[in-house]
Short mmCIF file of N, CA and C in Angstrom, two decimals:
data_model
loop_
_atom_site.label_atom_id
_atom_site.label_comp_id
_atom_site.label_asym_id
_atom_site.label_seq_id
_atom_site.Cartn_x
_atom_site.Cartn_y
_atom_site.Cartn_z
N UNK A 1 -21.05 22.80 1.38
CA UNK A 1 -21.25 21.45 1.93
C UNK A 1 -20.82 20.39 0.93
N UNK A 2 -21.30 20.51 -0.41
CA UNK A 2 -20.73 19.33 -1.23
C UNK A 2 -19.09 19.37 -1.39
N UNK A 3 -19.04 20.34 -1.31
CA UNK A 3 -17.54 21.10 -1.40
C UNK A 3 -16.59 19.99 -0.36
N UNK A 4 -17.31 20.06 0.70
CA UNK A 4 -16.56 19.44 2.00
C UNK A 4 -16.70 17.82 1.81
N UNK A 5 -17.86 17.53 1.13
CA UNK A 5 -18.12 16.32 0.95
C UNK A 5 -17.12 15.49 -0.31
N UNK A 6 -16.71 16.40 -1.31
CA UNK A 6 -15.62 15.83 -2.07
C UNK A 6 -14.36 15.76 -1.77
N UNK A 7 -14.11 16.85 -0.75
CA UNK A 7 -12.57 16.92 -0.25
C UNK A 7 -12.79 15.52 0.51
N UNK A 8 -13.84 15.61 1.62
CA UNK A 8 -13.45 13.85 2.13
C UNK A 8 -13.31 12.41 1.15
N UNK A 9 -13.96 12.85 0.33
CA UNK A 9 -14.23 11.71 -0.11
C UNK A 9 -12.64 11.61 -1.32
N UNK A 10 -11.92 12.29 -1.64
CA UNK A 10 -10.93 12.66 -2.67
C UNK A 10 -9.61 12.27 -1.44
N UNK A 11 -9.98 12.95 0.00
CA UNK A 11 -8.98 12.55 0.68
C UNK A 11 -8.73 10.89 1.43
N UNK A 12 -9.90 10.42 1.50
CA UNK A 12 -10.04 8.82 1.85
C UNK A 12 -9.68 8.38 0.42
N UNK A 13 -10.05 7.95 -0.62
CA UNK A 13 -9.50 7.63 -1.89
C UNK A 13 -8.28 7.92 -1.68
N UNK A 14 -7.59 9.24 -1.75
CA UNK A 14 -5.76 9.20 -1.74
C UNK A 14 -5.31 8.54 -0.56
N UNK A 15 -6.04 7.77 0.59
CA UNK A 15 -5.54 7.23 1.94
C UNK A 15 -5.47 5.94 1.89
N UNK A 16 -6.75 5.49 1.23
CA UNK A 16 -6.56 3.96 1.08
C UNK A 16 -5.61 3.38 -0.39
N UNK A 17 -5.40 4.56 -1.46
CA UNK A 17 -4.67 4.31 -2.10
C UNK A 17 -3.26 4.44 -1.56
N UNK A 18 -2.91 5.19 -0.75
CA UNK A 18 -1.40 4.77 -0.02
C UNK A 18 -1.05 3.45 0.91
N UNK A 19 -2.36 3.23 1.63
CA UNK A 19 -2.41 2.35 2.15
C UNK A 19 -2.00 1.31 1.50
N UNK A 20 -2.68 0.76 0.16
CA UNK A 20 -2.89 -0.11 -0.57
C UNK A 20 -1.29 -0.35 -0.97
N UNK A 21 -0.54 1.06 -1.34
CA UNK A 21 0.85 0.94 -2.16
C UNK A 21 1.89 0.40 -0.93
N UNK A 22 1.92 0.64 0.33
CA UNK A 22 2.11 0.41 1.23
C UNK A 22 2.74 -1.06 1.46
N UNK A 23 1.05 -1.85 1.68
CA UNK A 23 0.77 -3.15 2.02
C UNK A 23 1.74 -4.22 0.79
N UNK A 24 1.18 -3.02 -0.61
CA UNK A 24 2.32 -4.24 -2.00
C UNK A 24 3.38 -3.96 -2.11
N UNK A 25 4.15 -2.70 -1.26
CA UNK A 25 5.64 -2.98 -0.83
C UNK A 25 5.99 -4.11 -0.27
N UNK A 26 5.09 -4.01 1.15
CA UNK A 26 5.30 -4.92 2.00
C UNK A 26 5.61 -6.45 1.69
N UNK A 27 4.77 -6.72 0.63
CA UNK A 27 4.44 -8.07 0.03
C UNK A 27 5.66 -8.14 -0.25
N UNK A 28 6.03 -7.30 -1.35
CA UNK A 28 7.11 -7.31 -2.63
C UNK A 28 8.43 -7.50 -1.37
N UNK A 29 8.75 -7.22 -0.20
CA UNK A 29 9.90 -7.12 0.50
C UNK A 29 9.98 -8.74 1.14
N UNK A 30 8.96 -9.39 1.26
CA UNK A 30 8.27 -10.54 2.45
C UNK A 30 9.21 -11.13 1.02
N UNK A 31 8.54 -11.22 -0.03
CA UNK A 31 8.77 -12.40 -1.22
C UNK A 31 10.42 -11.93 -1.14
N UNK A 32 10.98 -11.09 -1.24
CA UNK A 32 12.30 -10.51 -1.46
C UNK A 32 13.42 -11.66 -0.65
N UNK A 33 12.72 -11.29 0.68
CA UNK A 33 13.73 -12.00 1.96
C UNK A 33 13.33 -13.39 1.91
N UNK A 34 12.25 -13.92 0.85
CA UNK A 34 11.97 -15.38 1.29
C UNK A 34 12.74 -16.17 0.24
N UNK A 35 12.80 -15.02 -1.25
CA UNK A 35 13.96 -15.75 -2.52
C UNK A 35 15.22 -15.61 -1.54
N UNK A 36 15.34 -14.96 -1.28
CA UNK A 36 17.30 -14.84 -0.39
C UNK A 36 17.18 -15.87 0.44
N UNK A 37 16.71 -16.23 1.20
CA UNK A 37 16.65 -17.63 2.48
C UNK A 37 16.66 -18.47 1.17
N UNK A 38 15.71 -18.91 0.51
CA UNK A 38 15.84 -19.59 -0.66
C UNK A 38 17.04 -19.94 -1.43
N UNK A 39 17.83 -19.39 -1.61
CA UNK A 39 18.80 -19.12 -2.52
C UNK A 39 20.04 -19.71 -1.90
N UNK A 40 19.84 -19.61 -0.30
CA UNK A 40 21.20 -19.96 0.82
C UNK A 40 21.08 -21.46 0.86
N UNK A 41 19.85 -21.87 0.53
CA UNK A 41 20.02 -23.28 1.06
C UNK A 41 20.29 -24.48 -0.20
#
């Protein structure tokens, strides 16, 4: 039982840590395309 209880808990930790890497791509791409519009004008 604890057994099962660390795999969840080891597997939510590695989920919201992808999540997380995810979302600061996302950011990092938003700022990317907003210096390029930037840059045209």
């Amino acid at each position: 039982m604890i057994r099962r209880t660390v795999a969840a808990l080891l597997g939510a930790t590695l989920f919201l840590g992808l999540l997380a890497e995810v979302q600061r791509l996302d950011e990092i791409a938003i700022e990317r395309e907003v210096l390029q519009l930037d840059a045209r004008q």
